[in-house]
Coordinates of C-alpha atoms and ligand atoms in Angstrom, one line a residue:
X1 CA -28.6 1.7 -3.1
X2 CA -25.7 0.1 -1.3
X3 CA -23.2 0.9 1.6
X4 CA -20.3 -0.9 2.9
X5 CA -20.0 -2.4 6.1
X6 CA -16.7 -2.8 7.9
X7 CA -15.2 -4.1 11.3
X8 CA -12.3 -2.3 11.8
X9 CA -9.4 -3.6 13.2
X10 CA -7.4 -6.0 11.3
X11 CA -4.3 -6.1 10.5
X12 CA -4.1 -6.2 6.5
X13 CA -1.6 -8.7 4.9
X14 CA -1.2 -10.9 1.7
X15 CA -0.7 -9.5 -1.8
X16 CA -2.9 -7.2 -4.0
X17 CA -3.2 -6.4 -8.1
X18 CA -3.7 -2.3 -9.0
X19 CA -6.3 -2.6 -12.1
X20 CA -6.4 -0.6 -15.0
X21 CA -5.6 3.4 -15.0
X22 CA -9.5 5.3 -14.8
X23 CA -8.1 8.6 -15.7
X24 CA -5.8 6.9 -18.7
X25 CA -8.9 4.7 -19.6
X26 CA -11.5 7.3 -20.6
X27 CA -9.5 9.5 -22.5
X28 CA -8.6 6.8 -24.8
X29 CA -11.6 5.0 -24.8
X30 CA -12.7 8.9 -26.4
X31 CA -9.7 8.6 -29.1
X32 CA -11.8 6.0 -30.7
X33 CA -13.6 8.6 -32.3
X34 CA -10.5 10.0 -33.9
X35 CA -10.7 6.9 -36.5
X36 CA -13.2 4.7 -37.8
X37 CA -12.4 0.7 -37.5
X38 CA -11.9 -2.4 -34.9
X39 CA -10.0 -0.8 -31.4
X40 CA -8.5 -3.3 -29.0
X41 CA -8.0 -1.7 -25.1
X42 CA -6.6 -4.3 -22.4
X43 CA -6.5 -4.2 -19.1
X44 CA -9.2 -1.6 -19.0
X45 CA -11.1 -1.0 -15.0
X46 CA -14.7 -2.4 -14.9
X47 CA -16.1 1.0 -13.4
X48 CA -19.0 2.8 -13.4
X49 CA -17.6 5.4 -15.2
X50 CA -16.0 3.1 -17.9
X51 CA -19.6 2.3 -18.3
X52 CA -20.6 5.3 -18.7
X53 CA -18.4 6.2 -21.4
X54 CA -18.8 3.2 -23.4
X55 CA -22.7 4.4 -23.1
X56 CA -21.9 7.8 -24.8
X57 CA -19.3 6.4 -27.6
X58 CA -22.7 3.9 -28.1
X59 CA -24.5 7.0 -28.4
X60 CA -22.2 8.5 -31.0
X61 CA -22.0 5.3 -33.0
X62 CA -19.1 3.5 -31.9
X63 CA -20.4 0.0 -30.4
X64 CA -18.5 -1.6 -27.6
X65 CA -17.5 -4.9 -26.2
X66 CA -16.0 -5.6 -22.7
X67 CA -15.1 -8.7 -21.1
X68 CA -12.7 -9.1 -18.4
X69 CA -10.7 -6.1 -19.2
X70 CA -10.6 -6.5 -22.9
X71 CA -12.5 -3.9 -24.5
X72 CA -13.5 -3.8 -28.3
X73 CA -14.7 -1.0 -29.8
X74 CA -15.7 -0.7 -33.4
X75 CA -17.3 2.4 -35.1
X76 CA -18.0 3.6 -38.5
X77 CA -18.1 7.0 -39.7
X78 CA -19.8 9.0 -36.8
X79 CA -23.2 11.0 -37.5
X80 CA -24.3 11.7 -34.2
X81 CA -22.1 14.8 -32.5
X82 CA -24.2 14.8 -28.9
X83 CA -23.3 14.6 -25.7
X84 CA -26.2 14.4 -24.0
X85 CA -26.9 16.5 -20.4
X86 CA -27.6 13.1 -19.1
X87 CA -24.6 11.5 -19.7
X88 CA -22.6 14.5 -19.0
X89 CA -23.8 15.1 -15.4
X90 CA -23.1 12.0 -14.0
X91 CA -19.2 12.2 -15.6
X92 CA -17.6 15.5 -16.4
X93 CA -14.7 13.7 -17.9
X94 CA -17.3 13.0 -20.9
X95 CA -15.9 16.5 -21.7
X96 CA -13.4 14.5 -23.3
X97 CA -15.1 13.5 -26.4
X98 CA -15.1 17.2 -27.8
X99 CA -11.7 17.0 -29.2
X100 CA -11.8 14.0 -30.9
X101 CA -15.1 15.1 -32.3
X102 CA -14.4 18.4 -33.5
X103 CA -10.8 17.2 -34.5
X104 CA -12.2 14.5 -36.9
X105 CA -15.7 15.9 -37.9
X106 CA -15.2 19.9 -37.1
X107 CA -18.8 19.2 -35.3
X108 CA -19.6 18.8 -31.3
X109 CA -22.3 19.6 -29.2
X110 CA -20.9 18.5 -26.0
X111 CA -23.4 19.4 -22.3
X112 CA -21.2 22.1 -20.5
X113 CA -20.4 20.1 -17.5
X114 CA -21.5 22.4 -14.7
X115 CA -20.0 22.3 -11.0
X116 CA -19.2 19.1 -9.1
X117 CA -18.6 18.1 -5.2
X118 CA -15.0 19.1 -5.1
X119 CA -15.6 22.5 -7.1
X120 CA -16.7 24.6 -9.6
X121 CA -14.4 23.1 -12.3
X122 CA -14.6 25.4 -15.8
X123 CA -13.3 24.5 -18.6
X124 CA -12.3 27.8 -20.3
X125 CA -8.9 25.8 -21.1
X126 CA -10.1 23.6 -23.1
X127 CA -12.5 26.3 -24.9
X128 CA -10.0 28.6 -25.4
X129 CA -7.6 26.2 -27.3
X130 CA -9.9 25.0 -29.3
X131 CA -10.9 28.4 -30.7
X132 CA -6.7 29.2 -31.3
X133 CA -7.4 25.9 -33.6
X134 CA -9.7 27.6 -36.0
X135 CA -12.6 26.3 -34.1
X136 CA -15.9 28.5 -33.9
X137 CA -17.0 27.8 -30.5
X138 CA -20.1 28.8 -28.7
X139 CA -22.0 28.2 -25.5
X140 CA -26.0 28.2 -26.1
X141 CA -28.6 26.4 -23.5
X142 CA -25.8 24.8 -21.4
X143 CA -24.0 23.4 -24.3
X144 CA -20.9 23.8 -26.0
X145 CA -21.0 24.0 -29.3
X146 CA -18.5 23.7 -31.8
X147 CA -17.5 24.2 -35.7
X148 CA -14.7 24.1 -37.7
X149 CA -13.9 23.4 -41.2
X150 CA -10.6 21.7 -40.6
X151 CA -8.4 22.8 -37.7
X152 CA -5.3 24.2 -38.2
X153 CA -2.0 24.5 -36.0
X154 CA -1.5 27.2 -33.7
X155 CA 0.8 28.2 -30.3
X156 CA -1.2 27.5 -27.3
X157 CA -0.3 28.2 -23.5
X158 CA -2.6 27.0 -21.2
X159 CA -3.1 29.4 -18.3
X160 CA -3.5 26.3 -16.1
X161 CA -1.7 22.8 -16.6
X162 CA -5.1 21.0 -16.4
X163 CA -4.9 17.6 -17.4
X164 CA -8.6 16.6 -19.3
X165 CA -8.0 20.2 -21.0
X166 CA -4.5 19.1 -22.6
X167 CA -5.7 15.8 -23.7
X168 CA -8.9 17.1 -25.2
X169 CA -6.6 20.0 -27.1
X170 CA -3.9 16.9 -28.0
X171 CA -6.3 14.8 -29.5
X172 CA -8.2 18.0 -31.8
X173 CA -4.6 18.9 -32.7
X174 CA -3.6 15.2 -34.2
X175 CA -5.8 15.7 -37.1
X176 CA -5.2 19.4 -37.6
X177 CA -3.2 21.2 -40.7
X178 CA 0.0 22.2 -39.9
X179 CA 2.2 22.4 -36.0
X180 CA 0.6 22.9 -32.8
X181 CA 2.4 23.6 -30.2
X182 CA 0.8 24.0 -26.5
X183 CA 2.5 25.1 -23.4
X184 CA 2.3 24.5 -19.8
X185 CA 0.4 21.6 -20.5
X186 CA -0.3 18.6 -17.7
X187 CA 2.9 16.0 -17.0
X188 CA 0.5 13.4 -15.8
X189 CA 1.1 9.7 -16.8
X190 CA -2.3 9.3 -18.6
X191 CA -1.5 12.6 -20.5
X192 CA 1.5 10.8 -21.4
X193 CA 0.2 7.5 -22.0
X194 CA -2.5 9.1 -24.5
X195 CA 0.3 10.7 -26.7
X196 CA 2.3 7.8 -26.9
X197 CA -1.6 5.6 -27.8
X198 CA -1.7 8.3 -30.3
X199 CA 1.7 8.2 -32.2
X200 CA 1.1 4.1 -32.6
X201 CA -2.1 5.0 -34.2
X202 CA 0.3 7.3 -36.5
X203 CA 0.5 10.4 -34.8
X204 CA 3.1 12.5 -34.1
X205 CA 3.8 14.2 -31.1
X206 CA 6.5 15.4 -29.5
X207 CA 7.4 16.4 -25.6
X208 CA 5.1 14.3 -23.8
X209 CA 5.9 14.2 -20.5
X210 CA 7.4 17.7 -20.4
X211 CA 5.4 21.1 -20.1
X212 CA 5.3 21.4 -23.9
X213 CA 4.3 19.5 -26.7
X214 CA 4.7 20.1 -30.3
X215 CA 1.7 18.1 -32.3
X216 CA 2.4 17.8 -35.8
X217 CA -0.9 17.2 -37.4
X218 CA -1.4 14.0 -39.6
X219 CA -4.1 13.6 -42.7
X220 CA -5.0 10.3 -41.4
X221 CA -4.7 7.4 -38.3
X222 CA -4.7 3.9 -37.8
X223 CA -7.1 2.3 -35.0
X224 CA -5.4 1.7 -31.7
X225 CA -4.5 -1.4 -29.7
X226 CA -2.9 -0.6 -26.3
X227 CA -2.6 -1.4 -22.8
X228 CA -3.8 0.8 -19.9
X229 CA -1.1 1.8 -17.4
X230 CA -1.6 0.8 -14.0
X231 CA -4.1 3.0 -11.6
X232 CA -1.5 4.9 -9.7
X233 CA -4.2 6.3 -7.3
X234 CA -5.3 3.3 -6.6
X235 CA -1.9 1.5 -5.9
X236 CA -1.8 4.2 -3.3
X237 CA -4.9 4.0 -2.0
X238 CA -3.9 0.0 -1.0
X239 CA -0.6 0.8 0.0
X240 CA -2.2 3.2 2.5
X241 CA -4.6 0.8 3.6
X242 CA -1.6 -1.2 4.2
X243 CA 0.1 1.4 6.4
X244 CA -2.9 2.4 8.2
X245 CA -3.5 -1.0 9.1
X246 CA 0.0 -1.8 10.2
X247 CA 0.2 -4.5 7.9
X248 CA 2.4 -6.4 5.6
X249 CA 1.0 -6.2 1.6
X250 CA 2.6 -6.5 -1.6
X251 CA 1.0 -4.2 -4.4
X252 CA 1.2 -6.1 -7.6
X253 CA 1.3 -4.6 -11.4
X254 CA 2.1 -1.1 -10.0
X255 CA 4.7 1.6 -12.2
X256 CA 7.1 3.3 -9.2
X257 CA 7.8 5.9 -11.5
X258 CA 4.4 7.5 -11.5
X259 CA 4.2 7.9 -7.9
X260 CA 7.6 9.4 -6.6
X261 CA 5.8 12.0 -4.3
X262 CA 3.7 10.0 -2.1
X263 CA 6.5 7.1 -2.2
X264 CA 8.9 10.0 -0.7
X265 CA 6.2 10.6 1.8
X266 CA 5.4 7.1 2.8
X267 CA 9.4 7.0 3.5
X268 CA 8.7 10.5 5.4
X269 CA 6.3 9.0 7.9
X270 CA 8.4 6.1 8.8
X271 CA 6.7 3.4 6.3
X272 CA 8.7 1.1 4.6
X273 CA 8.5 0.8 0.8
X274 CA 10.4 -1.7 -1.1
X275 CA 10.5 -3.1 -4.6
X276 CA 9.8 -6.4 -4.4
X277 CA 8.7 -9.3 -7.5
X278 CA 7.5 -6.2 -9.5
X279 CA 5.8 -4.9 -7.1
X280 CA 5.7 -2.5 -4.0
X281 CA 5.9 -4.4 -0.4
X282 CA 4.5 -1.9 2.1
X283 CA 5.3 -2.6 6.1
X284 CA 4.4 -0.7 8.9
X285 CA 4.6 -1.4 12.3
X286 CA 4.5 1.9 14.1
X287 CA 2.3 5.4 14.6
X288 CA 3.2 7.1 11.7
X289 CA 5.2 10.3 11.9
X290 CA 3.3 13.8 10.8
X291 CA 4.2 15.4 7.5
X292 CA 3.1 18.1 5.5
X293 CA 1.9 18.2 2.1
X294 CA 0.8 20.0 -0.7
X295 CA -1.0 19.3 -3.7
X296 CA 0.4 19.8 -6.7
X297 CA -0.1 18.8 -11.0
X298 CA 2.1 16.1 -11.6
X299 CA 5.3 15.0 -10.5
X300 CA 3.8 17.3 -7.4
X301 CA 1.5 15.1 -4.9
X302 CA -1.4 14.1 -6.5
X303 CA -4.7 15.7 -5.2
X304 CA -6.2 12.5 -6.0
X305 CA -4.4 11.0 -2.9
X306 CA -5.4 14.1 -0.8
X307 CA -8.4 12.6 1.5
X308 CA -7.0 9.1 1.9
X309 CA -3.4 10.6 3.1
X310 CA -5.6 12.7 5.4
X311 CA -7.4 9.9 6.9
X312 CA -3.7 8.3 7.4
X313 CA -2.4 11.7 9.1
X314 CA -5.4 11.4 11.4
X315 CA -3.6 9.0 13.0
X316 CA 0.0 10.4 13.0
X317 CA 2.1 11.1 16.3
X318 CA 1.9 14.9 16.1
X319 CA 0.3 17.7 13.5
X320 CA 0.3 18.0 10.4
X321 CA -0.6 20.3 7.7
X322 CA -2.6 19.4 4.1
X323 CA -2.8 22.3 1.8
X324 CA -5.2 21.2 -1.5
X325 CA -4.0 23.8 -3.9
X326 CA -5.9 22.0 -7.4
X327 CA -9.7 22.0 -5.9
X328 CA -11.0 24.3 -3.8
X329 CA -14.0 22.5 -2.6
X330 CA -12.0 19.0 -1.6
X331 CA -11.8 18.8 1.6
X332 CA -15.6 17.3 2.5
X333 CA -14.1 13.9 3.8
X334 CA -13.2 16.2 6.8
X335 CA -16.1 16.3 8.9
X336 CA -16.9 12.7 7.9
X337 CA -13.5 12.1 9.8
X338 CA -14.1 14.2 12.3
X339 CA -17.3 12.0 13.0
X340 CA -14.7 9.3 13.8
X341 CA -12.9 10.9 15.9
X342 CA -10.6 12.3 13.8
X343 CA -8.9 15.7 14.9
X344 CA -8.9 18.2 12.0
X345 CA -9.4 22.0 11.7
X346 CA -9.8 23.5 8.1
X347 CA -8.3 27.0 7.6
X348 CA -9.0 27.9 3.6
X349 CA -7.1 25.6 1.7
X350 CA -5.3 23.9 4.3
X351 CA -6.2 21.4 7.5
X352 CA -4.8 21.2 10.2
X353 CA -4.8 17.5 11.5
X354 CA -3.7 16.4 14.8
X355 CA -3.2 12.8 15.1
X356 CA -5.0 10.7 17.5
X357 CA -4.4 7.4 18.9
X358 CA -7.3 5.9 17.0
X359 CA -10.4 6.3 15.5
X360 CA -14.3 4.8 16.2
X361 CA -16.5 3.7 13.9
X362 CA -19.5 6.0 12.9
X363 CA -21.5 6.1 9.8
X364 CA -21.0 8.0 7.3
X365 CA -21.7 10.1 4.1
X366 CA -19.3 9.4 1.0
X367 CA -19.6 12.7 -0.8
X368 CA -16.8 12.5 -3.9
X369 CA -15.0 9.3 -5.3
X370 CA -11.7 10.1 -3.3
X371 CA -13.5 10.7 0.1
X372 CA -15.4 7.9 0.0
X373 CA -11.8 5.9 0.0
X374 CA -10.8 8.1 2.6
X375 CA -13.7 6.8 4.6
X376 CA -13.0 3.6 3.1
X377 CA -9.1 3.4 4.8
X378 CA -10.5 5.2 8.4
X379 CA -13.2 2.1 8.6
X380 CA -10.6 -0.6 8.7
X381 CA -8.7 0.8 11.6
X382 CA -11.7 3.0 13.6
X383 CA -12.6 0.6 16.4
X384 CA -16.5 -1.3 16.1
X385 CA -18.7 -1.2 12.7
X386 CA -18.2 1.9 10.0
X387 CA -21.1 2.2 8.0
X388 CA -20.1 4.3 4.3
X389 CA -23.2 5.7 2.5
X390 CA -23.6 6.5 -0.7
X391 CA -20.6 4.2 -2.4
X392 CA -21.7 4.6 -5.4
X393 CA -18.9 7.3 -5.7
X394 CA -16.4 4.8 -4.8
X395 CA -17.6 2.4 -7.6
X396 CA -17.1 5.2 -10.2
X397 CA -13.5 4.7 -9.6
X398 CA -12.1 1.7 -8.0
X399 CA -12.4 -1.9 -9.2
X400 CA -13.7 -4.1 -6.6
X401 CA -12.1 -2.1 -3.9
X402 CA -14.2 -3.6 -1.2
X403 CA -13.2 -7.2 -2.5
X404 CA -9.6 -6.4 -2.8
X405 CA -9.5 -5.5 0.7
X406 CA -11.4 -8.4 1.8
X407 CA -8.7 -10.7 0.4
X408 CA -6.3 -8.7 2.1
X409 CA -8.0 -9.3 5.5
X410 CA -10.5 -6.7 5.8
X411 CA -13.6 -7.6 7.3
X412 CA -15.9 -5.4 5.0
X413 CA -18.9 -6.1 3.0
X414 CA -21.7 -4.3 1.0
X415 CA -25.3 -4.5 2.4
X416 CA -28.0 -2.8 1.0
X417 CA -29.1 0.4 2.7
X418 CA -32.8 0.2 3.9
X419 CA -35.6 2.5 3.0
X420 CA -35.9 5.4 5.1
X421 CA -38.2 5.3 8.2
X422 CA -40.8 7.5 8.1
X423 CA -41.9 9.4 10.9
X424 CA -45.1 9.6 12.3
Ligands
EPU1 N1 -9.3 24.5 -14.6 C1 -9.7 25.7 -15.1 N2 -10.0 25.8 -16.4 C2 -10.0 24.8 -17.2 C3 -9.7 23.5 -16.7 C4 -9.3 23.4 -15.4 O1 -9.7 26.7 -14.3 O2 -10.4 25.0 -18.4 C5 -8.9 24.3 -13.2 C6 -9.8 23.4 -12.4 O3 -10.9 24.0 -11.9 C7 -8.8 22.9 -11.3 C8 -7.5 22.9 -12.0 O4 -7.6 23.7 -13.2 O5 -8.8 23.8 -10.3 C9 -7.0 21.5 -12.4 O6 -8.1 20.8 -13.1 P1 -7.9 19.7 -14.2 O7 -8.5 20.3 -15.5 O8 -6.4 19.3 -14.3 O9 -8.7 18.5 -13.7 P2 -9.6 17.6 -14.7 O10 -8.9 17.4 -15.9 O11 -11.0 18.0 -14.7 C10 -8.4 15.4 -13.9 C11 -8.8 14.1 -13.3 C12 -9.2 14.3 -11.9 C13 -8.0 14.9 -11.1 C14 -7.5 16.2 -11.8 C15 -6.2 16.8 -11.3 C16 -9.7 12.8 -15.2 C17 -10.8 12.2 -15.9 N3 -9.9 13.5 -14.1 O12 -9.5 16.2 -13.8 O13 -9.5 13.0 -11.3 O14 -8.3 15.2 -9.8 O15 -7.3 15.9 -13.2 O16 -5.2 15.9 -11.3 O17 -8.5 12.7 -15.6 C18 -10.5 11.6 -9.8 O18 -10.1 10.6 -10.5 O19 -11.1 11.4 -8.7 C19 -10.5 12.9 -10.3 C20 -11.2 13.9 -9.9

């Protein structure tokens, strides 16, 4: 097992390339199964989680190439409908392969996926949909199991606007007889991307983008050839390193328009934010100023960008208040922060965080993918060595994060962590 080591400290400057959406990846590396044939993805992340996904499609039947971004997937007619429990615990967005598969075949048997870090997570959404499709669904020894001759349109509203929920229902719908239409479904940018993948493979969906969408279902699609959008949350996980740092960093191969919210808040706290060569230059030379905010499904502020905004409040000239209103478990990163001197009181969903001058380095325990960033940004600027355990979250998500930084001026590297001692 690794950690990362870093000497906080430095100013970060230079210029920086966002990789390949996660969160737009996996749901359209899972649209594979919609059609047999040769896919083409570019600029796809190399994360763990990728990986992980490419392992269940291999599962299924589809085989899979990557190199350097490019990823080629090829499948035949599927005959294996599984996903396995241990696939599915270590990603819960493997959920994602029971629309496509029940869309296409009419047969899943997909690991429910249980709890995780930042809560308990059901996915009743995505069950209950699928069953207003024509779909026989039904949950036996902690797996979902579905059946369905061939789906058929229907009106769905979504009780929730969850994200993996609407693509899973958008992709079962493609194939289906007849209109769908679903309501107060996710605005996110990978929803959207995903319907716009899918009407150049020959579907035909309408509304993406807005809190409806009207799918009318097709006998038949094309493979797809595309090009992930760029990782929004990780864009603003640099720029904040950026900020934090007091540093000078243009953020390369970025898309402004995804991230309105936290742009308006960098401008909030006294960071400057221009468009520069196609990309975002981020300055900041001062303590930033406090401001609230509040999570919210897209255009709202991402939860996503929760913990690492936190870690950049921690420093603020003054109190602010953080309210996570998607998760109600995501606020772990707080005592890691408050182990670096970070001053933060938690009060149900919100935290109350009153800046400090600076923080010392401490080690400590990444416990979610977004935390461990949020650990990640606190390190560069806590005075003396910050030691982050457990990044394997970290590399579930972000590409070479510790590298990027690096070439930015970080001094961080990885070590690996030695055994325990045991005591006599
Ligand atoms: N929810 C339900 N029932 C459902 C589905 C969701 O009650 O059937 C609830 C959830 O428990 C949560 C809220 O609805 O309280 C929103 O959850 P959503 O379903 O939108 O989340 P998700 O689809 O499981 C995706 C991202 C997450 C991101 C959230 C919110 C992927 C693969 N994952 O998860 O990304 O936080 O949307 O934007 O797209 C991450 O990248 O670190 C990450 C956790």
């Amino acid at each position: 097992m690794q950690k990362i080591l870093i000497d906080g400290g430095r100013r970060l400057s230079g210029e920086v390339k966002v990789s390949g959406a996660k969160n737009s990846a996996l749901p359209l590396l899972m649209a594979s199964i919609l059609v047999p044939g040769e896919h083409v993805l570019r600029n796809v992340p190399d994360l763990v989680d990728v990986r992980t996904t490419l392992k269940l499609l291999g599962v299924l039947g589809v085989d899979s190439e990557m190199k350097r971004g490019r990823v080629r997937l090829s499948s035949q007619e599927i005959s294996c409908f599984e996903a396995p429990y241990d696939l599915v615990r270590t990603m819960r967005a493997s959920v994602l392969c029971l629309g496509p598969l029940v869309g296409r075949y009419g047969r899943a048997r997909v690991s429910l996926p249980g709890g995780c870090a930042i809560g308990a997570r059901p996915v009743d959404q995505h069950l209950k949909g699928l069953e207003r499709l024509g779909a026989k669904v039904t949950l036996a020894n902690g797996y979902i199991e579905a059946t369905a001759r061939r789906l058929r349109g229907a009106t769905i509203v979504l009780d929730i606007p969850t994200v993996t929920g609407t693509e899973n229902l958008m992709t079962a719908a493609v194939l289906a007889r007849g209109t769908t239409i679903l309501r107060n479904v996710a605005r996110e940018p990978e929803v959207v991307q995903l319907a716009e993948v899918l009407n150049s493979m020959g579907a035909r969906i309408q509304g993406a983008g807005t809190e409806a969408l009207e799918i009318e279902g097709v006998d038949d699609l094309k493979p797809m050839a595309c090009r992930v959008i760029p990782d929004r949350i990780e864009a603003g996980t640099l720029m904040l390193a950026a900020a934090m740092t007091r540093g000078d960093v243009l953020v390369t191969g970025v898309s402004p328009q995804h991230m309105s919210a936290l742009l308006g808040k960098l401008k909030d706290v006294g960071v400057q934010v221009s468009e520069q060569d196609g990309g975002l230059r981020v300055v900041a030379s001062d303590r930033p100023r406090p401001v609230d905010i509040e999570t919210h499904p897209h255009p709202g502020f991402p939860t996503d960008m929760q913990a690492q905004f936190m870690a950049l409040m921690a420093l603020a000239e003054g109190t602010s208040v953080i309210s996570e209103r998607i998760f109600e478990n995501r606020f772990m990163h707080v005592s890691e922060l408050k182990r670096m001197g970070a001053r933060i009181k938690v009060d149900g969903g919100r935290a109350i965080v009153r800046g400090v001058r600076g923080l010392s380095a401490a080690p400590v325990m990444a416990t979610d993918l977004r935390a461990s960033a949020s650990l990640v940004l606190a390190g560069l600027v806590a005075k003396g060595r910050t030691e982050v355990r457990r990044v394997y979250h970290l590399d579930r998500g972000y590409e070479r994060l510790d590298k990027k930084l690096r070439k930015l001026g970080a001094r961080i590297r990885r070590a690996k962590m030695s055994p325990p001692r045991t005591i006599k």
